[in-house]
PDB file of C-alpha atoms in Angstrom:
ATOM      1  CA  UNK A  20       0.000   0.000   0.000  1.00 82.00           C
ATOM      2  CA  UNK A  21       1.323   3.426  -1.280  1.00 91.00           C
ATOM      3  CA  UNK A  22       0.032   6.625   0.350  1.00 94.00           C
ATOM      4  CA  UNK A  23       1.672   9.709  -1.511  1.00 95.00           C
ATOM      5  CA  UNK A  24       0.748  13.434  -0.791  1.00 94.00           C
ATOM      6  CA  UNK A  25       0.950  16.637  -2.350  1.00 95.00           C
ATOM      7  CA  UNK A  26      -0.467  20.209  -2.107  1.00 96.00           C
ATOM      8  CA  UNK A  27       1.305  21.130   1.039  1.00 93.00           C
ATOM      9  CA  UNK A  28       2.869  25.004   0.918  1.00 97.00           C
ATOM     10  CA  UNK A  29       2.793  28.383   2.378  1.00 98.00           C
ATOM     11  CA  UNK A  30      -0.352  30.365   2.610  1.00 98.00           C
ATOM     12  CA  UNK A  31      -1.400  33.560   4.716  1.00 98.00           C
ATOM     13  CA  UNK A  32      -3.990  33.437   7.170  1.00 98.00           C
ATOM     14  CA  UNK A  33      -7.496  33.269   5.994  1.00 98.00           C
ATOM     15  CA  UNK A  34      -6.197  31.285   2.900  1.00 98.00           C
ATOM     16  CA  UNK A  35      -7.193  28.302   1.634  1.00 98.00           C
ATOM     17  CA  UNK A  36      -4.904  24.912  -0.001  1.00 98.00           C
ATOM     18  CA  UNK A  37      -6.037  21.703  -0.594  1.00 98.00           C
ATOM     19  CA  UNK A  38      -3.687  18.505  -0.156  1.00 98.00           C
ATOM     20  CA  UNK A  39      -4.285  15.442  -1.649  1.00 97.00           C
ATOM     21  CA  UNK A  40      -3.353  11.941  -1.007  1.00 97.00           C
ATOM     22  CA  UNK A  41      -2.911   9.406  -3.921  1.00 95.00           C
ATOM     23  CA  UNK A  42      -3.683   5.428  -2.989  1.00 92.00           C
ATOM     24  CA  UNK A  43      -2.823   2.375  -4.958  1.00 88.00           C
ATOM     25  CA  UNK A  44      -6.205   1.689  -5.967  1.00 83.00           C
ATOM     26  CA  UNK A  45      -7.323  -0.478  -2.495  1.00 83.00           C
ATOM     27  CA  UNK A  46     -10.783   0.905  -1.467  1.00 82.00           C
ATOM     28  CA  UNK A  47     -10.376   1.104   2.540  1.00 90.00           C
ATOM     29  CA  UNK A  48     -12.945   1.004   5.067  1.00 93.00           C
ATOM     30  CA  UNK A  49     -12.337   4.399   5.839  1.00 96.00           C
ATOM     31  CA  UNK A  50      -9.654   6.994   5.635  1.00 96.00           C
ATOM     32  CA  UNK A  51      -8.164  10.058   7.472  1.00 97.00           C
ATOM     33  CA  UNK A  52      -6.289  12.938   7.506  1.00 98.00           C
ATOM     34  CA  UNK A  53      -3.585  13.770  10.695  1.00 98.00           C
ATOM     35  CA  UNK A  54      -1.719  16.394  10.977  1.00 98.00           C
ATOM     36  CA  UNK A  55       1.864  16.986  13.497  1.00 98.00           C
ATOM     37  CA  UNK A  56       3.088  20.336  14.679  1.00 96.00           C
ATOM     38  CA  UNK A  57       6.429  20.815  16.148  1.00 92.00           C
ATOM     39  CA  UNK A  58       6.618  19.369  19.547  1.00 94.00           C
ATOM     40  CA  UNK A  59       3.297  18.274  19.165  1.00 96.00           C
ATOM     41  CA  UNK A  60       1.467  14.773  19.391  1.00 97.00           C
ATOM     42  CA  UNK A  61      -0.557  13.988  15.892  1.00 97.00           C
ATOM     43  CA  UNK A  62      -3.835  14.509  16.270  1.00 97.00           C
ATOM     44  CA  UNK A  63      -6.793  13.298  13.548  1.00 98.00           C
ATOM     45  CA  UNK A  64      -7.768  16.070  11.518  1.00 98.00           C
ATOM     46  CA  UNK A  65     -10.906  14.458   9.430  1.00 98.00           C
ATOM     47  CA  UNK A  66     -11.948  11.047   8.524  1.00 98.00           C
ATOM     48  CA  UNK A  67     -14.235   9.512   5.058  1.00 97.00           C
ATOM     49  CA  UNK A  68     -15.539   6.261   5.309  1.00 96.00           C
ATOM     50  CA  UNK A  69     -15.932   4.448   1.938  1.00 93.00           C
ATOM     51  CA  UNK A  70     -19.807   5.341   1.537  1.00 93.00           C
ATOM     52  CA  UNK A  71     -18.845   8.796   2.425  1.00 94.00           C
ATOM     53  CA  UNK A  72     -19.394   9.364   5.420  1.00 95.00           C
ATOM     54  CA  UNK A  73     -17.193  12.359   7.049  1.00 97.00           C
ATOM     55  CA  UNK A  74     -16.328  13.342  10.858  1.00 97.00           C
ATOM     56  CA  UNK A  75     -13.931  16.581  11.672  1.00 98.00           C
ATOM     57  CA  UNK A  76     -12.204  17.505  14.473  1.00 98.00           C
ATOM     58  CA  UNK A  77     -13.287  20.383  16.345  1.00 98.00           C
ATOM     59  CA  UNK A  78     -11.293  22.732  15.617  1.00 97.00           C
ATOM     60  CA  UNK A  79     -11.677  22.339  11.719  1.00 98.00           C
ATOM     61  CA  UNK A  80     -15.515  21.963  11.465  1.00 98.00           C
ATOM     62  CA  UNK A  81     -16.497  24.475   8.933  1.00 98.00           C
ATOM     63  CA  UNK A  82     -13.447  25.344   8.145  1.00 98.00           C
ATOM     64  CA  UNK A  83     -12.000  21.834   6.448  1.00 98.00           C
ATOM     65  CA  UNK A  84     -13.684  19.430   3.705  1.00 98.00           C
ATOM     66  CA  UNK A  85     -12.614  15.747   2.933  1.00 98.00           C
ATOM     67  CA  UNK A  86     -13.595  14.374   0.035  1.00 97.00           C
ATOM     68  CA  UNK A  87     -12.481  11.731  -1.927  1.00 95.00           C
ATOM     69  CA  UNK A  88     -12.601  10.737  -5.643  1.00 93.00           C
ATOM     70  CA  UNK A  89     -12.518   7.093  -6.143  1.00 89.00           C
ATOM     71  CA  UNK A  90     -11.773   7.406 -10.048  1.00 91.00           C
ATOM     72  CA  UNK A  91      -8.570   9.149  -9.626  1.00 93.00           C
ATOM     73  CA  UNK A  92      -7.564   6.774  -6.219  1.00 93.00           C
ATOM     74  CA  UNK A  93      -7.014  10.322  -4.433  1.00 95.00           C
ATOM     75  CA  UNK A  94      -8.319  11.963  -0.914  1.00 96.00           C
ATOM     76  CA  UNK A  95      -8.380  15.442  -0.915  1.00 98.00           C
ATOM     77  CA  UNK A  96      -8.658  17.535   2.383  1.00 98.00           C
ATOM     78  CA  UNK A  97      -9.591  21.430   1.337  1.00 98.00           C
ATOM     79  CA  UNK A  98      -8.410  24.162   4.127  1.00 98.00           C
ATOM     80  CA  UNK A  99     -10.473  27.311   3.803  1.00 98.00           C
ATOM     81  CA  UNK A 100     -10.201  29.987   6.548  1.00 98.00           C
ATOM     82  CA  UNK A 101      -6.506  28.970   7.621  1.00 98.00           C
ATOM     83  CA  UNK A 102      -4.943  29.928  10.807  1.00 98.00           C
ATOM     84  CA  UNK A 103      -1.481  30.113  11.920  1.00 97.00           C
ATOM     85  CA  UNK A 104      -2.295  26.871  14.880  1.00 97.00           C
ATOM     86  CA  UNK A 105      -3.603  25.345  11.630  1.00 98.00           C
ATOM     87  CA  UNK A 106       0.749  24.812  10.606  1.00 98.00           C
ATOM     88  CA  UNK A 107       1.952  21.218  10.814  1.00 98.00           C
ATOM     89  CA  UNK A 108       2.756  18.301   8.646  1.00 98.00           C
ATOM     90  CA  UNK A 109      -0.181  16.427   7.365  1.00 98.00           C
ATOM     91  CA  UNK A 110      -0.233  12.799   6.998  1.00 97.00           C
ATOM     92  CA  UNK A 111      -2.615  10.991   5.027  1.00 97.00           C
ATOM     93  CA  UNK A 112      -3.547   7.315   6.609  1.00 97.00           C
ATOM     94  CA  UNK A 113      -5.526   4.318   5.731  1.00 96.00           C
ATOM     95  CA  UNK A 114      -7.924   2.785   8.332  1.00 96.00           C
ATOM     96  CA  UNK A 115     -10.998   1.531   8.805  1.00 95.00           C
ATOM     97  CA  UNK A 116     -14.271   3.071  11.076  1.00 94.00           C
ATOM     98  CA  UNK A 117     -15.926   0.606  14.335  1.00 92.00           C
ATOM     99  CA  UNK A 118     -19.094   2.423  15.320  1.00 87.00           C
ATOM    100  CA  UNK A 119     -18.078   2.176  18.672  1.00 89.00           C
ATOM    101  CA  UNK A 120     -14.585   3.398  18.537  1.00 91.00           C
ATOM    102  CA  UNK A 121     -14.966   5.838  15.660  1.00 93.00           C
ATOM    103  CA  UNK A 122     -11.797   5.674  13.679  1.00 96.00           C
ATOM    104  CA  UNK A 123      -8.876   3.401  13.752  1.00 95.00           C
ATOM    105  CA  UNK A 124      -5.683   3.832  12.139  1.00 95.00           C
ATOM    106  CA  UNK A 125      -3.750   1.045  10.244  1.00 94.00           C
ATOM    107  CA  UNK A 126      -0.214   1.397   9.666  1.00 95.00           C
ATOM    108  CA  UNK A 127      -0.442   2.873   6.360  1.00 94.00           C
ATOM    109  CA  UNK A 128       1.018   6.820   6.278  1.00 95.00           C
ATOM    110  CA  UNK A 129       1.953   8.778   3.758  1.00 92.00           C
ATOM    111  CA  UNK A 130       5.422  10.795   3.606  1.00 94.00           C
ATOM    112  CA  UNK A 131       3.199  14.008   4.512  1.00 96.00           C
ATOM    113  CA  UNK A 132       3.259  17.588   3.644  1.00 97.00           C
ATOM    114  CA  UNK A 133       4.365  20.539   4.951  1.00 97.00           C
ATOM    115  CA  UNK A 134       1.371  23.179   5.442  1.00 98.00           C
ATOM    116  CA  UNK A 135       2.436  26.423   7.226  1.00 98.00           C
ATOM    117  CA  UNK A 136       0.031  29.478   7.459  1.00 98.00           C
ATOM    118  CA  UNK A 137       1.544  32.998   7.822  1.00 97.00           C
ATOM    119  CA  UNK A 138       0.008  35.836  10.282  1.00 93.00           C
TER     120      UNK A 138
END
């Protein structure tokens, strides 16, 4: 399994990017978005299951989108309303959702990319 990236860069605050993550083809369960700042623990962004279903963390809702494309194997997570605390490296990952436990990581990651929002 190959998780690859992209779309990571610099924008100002109150920008918006859009990172994508390319798959080898493998329709998972579900799949997420992380995201690591320095001297921080990672900490789940946004999750899609495979019949679309989508759950944020807090401190995105309204701000981020996940969506993914199944055609062109790629996850896309689109940043609108950026904030400096928004700055980290974000991770793709493949997992799968347990109504009980929400989402569940498997130990697919991508190489991640760099997002860093200027005041």
């Amino acid at each position: 399994v190959q998780l690859v990236e992209s779309g990571g860069g610099l924008v100002q605050a109150g920008g918006s990017l859009r990172v994508s993550c390319m798959d080898s083809g493998i329709i998972f369960n579900a799949m997420g978005w992380y995201r690591q700042a320095p001297g921080k623990q990672r900490e789940l962004v946004a999750t899609i299951t495979s019949s679309g279903r989508t759950n944020y963390a807090d401190s995105v809702k309204g701000r981020f989108t996940i969506s993914r494309d199944n055609a062109k194997n790629t996850m896309y997570l689109q940043m609108n309303s950026l904030k400096p605390e928004d700055t980290a490296v974000y991770y793709c990952n493949a997992g799968y959702w347990a109504d009980e436990l929400g989402y569940r990581a498997l130990d697919y990651w991508g190489q991640g990319t760099q997002v860093t929002v200027s005041l």
